[in-house]
Coordinates of C-alpha atoms in Angstrom, one line a residue:
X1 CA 6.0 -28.1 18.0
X2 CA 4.1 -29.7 21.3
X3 CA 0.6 -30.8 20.5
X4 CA -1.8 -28.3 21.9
X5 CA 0.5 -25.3 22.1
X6 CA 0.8 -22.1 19.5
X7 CA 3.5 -20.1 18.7
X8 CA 4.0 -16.2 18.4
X9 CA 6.8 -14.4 16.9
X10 CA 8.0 -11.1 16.5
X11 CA 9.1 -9.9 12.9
X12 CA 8.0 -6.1 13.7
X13 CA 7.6 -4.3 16.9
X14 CA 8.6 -0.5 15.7
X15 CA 5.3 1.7 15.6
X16 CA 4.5 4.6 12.6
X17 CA 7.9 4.2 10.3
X18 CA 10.3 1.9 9.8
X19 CA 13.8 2.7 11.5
X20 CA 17.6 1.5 10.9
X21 CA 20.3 1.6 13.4
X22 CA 23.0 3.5 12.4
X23 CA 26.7 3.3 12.3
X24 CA 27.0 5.7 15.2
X25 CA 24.6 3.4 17.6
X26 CA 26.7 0.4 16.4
X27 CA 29.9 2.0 17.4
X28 CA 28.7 2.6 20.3
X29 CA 27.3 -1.1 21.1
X30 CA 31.2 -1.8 20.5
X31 CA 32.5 0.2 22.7
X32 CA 30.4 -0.4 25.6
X33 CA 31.2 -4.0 25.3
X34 CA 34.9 -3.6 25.3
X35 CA 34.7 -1.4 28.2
X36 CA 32.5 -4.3 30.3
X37 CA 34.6 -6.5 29.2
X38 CA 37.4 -8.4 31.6
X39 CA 40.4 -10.7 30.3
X40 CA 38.2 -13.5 31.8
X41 CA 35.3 -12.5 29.7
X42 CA 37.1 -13.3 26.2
X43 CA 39.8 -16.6 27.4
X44 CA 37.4 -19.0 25.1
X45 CA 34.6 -19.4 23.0
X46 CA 32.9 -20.5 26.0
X47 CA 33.2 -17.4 27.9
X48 CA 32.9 -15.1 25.2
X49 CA 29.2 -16.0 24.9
X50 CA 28.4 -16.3 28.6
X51 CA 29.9 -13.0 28.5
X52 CA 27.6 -11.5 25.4
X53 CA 24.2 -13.8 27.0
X54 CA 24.5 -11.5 30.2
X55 CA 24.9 -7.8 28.2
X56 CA 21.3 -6.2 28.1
X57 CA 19.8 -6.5 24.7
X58 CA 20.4 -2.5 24.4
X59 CA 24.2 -3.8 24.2
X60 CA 24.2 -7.2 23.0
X61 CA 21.5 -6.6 19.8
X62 CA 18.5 -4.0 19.2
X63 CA 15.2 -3.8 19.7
X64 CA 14.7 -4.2 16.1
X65 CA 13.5 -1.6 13.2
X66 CA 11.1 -2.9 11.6
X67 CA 7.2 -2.1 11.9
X68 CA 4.1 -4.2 13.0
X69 CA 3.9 -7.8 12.0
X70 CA 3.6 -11.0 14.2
X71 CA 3.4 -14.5 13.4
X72 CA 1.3 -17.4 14.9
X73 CA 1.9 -20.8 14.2
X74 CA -1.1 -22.7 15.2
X75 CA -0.4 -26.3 17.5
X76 CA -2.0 -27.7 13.6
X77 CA 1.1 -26.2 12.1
X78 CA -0.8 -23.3 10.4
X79 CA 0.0 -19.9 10.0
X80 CA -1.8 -16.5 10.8
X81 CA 0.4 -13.5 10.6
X82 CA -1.3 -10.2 12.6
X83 CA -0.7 -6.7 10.4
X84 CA 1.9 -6.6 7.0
X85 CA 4.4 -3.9 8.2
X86 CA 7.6 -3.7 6.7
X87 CA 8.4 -6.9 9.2
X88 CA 7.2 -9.2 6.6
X89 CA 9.6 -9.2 4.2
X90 CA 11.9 -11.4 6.6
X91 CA 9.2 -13.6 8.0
X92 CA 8.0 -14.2 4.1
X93 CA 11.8 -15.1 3.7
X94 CA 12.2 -17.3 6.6
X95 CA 8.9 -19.5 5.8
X96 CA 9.8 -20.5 3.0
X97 CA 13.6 -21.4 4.4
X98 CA 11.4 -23.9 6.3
X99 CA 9.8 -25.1 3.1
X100 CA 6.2 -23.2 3.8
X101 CA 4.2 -21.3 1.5
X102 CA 6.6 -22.7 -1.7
X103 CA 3.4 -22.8 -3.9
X104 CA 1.0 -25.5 -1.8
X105 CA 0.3 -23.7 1.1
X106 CA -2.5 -21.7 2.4
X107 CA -1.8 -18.9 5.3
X108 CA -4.2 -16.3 7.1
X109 CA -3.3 -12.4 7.6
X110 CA -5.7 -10.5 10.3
X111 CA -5.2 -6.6 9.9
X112 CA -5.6 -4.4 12.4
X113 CA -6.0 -1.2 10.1
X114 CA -4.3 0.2 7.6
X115 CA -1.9 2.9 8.2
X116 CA 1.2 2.7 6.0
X117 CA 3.5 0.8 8.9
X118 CA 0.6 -2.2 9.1
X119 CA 0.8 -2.8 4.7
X120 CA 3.8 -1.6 3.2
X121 CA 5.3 -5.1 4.0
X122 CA 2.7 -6.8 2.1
X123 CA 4.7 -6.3 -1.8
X124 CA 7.8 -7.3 -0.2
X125 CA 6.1 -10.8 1.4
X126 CA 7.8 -12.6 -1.5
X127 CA 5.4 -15.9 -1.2
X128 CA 2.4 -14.0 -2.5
X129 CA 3.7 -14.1 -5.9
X130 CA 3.9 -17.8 -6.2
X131 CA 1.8 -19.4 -8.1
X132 CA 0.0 -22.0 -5.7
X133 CA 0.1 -20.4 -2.2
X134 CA -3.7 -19.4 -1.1
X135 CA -3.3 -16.2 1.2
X136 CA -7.0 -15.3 3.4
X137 CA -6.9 -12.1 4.3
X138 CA -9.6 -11.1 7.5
X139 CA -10.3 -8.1 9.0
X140 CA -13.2 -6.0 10.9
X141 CA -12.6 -3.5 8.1
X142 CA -15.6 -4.3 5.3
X143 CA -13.2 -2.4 3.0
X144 CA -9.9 -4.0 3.4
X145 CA -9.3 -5.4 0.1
X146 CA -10.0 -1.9 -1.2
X147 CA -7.4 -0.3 0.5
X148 CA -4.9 -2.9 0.0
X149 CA -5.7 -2.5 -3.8
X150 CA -5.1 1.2 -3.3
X151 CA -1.4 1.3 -2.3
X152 CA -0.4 -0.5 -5.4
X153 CA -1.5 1.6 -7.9
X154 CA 1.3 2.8 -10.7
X155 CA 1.6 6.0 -8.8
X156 CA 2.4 4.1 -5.7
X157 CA 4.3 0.9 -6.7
X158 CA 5.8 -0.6 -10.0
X159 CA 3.3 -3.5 -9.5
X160 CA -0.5 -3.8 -9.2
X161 CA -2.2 -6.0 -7.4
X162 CA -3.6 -8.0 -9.7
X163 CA -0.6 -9.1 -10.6
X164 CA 0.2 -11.2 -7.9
X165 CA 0.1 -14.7 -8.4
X166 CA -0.7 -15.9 -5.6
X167 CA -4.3 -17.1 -4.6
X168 CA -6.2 -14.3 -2.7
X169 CA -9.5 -14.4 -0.8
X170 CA -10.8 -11.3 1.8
X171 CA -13.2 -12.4 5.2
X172 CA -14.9 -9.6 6.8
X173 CA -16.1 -10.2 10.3
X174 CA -18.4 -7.9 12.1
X175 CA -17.4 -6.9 15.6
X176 CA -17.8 -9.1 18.1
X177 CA -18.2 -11.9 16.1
X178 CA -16.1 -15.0 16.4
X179 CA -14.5 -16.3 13.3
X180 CA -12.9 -19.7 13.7
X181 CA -9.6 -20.1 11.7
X182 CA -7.2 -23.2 11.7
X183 CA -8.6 -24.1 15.3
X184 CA -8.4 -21.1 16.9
X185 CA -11.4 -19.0 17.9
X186 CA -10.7 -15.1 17.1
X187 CA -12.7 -12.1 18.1
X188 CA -11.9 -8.1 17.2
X189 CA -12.8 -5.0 19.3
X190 CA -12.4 -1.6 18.1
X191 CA -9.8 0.8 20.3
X192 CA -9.6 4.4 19.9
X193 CA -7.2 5.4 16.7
X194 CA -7.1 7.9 14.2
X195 CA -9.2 6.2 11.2
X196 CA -10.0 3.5 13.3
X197 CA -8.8 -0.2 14.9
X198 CA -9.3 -3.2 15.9
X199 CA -7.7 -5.4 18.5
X200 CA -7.7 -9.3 17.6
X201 CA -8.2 -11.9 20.5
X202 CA -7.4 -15.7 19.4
X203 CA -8.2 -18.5 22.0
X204 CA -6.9 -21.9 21.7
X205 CA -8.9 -25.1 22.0
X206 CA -6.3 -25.7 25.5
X207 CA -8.4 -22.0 26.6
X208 CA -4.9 -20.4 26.8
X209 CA -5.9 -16.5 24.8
X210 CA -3.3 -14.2 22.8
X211 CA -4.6 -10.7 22.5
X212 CA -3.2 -8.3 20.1
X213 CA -3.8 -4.7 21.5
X214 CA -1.7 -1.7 19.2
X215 CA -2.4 1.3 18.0
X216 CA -4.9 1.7 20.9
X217 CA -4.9 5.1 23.0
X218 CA -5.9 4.4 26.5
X219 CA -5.4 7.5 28.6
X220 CA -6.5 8.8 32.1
X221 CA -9.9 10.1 31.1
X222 CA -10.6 6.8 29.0
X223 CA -9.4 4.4 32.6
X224 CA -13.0 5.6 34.2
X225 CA -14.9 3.9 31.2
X226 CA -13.0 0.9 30.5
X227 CA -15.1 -2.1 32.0
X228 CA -16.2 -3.3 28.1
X229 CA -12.1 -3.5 27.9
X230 CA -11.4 -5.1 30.8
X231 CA -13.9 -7.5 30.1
X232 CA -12.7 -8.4 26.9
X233 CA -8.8 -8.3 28.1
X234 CA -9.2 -10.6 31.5
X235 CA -7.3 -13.2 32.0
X236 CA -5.2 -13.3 28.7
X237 CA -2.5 -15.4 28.9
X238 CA -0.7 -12.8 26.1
X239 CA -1.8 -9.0 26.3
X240 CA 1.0 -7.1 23.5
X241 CA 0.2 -3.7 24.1
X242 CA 0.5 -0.3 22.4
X243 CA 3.2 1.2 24.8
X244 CA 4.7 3.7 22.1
X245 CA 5.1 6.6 24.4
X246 CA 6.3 7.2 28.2
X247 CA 3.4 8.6 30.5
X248 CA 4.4 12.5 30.2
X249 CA 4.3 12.3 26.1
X250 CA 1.1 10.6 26.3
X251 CA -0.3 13.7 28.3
X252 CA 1.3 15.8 25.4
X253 CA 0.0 13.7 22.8
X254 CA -3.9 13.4 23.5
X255 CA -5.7 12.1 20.3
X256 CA -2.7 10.6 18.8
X257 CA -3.7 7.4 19.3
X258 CA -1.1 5.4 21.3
X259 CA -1.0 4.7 24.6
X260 CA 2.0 4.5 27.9
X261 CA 3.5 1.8 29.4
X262 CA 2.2 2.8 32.4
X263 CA -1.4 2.8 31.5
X264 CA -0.7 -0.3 29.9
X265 CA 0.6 -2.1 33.3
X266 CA -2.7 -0.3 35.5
X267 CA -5.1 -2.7 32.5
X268 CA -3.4 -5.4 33.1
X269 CA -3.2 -6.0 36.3
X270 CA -6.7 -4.7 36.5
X271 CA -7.3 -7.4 33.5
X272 CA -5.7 -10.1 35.7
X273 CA -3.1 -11.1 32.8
X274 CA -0.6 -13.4 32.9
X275 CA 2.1 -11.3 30.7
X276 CA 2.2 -8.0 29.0
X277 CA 4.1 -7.6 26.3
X278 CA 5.1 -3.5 25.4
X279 CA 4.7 -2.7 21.9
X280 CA 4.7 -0.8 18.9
X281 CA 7.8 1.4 19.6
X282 CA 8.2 5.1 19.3
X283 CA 10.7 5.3 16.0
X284 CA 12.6 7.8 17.9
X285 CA 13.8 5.5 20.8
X286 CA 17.1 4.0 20.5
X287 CA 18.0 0.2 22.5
X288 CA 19.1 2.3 25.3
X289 CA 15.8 4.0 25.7
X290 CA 13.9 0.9 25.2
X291 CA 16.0 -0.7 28.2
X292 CA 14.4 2.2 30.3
X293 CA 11.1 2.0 29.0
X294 CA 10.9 -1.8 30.1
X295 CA 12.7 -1.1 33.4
X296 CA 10.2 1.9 34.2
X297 CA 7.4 -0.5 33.2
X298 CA 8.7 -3.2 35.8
X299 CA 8.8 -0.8 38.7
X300 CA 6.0 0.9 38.3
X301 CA 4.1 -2.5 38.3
X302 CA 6.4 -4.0 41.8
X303 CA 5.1 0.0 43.2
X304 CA 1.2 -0.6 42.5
X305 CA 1.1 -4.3 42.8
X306 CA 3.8 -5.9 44.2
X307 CA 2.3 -8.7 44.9
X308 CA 0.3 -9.1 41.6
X309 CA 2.1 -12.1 39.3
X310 CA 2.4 -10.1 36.2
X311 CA 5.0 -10.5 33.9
X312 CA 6.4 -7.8 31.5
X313 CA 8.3 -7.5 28.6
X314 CA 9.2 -5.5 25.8
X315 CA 8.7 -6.8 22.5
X316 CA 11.9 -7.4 20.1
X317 CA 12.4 -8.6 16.7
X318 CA 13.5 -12.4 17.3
X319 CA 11.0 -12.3 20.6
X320 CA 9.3 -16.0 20.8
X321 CA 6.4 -16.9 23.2
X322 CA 4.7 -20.5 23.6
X323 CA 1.2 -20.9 24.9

């Protein structure tokens, strides 16, 4: 890692429940790459993965199932993880295949809220049962430990959470406060959602800001009061957005508390970002549908601002960004 940059990953981008791709969708990955493929395409080793680099990642991979959980390493080598959905099983699995959190190591976990797809990864992160590891949980939620408590109950889960071993310790911090955490300087704002929010921004000491935005319903009627947001949004470096439906289900969906990819794209150009990232997928939407969604996204912006430097992608499980 460079001195003075962070990392982000994706280990979760699906929104509400966790979903598998199925036999048939595999099948039909297969097929469609036979079909593209030419007797040039599959003469060596070489060209097979030219070949496979150039398929869209509808073809080539998927989107990815599992539900909201991101990872930051800090440019100190630290690591904050944003939300426990069922995307942190793999990332508690692949820290400690780099030797972290192996019973010395302390880590910080910023929840948004807690809806099911944001915690039910949390007894699956296998490194908070070792003895040793110091996990800080924060949140804008005064209550968090409470509820993270309650979904480990008998009723719920064979374990409680008192029985894990590793070392626990809960920060609430109002909103609008600034809570400084392995060098980074971290603020939450509250967005419209059923039970409630928050949105996390963390600034490095380089200035360069990652904003985590889901679960955040932004519609037409909200765009004429949104100043306080694009205050709070401008000039991010990183905006991931709640994208988890198109602009006509988002009219047929008021109150549900998502937002479009097209409302997404009008904030952040207005917002003066640097790249938007869609997020928090509908779990109805197969690789195909996702391609769509992020093509849609890119011409609506090169129609409204073509001139504006934006960047956009869709988030994937795998997905790495540098600041």
């Amino acid at each position: 890692m460079k001195s003075g940059n962070m990392f982000v990953r994706f280990w979760g981008v699906r929104g509400s429940l966790a979903t598998a791709i199925t036999a048939r969708q595999v099948e039909e990955k297969i097929r469609k790459v036979l079909e593209l493929a030419t007797p040039t395409d599959i003469l060596s080793k070489e060209a097979i993965e030219n070949f496979l680099g150039n398929l869209p990642l509808s073809i080539r991979g998927t989107y990815g199932g599992n539900t909201t959980c991101i990872e930051i390493q800090t440019n100190e080598n630290k690591t904050i993880v944003i939300d426990a959905g069922t995307g942190m099983r793999p990332l508690g699995n692949a820290l400690m295949a780099r030797g972290k959190m192996v019973g010395k190591d302390d880590m910080a976990v910023f929840f948004t809220h807690s809806h099911w797809d944001h915690i039910q990864g949390l007894m699956f992160f296998v490194p908070i049962f070792i003895p040793g590891n110091k996990i800080n949980f924060y949140s804008c939620f005064p209550d968090i430990e409470a509820r993270l408590r309650y979904q480990m109950i008998t009723t719920h889960f064979p374990l409680t959470f008192d029985e894990l071993n590793a070392e626990r310790n809960f920060f609430h911090f109002p909103e609008g406060d600034t809570v400084d955490v392995y060098g980074l300087k971290i603020q939450g704002k509250s967005v419209r959602h059923p039970g409630g929010c928050y949105s996390y921004k963390f600034k490095q000491p380089n200035g360069k800001t990652f904003i985590f935005c889901s679960d955040a319903e932004f519609n037409l009627e909200t765009l004429e009061d949104i100043g306080p947001y694009i205050d709070y949004f401008f000039g991010a470096d990183v905006l991931v957005f709640d994208t988890q439906y198109t602009f006509e289900e988002s009219l047929q969906k008021i109150d549900w508390g998502h937002s479009s990819a097209a409302i997404a794209t009008d904030i952040a150009i207005k917002s003066e970002v640097k790249k938007l990232v869609l997020y928090h997928h509908d779990p109805s939407y197969d690789d195909a549908k996702m391609d769509n969604v992020t093509l849609q996204a890119i011409k609506y912006k090169s129609m409204m601002a073509p001139n504006h430097p934006l960047q956009i992608v869709s988030a994937y499980e795998g997905l790495e960004i540098e600041l």
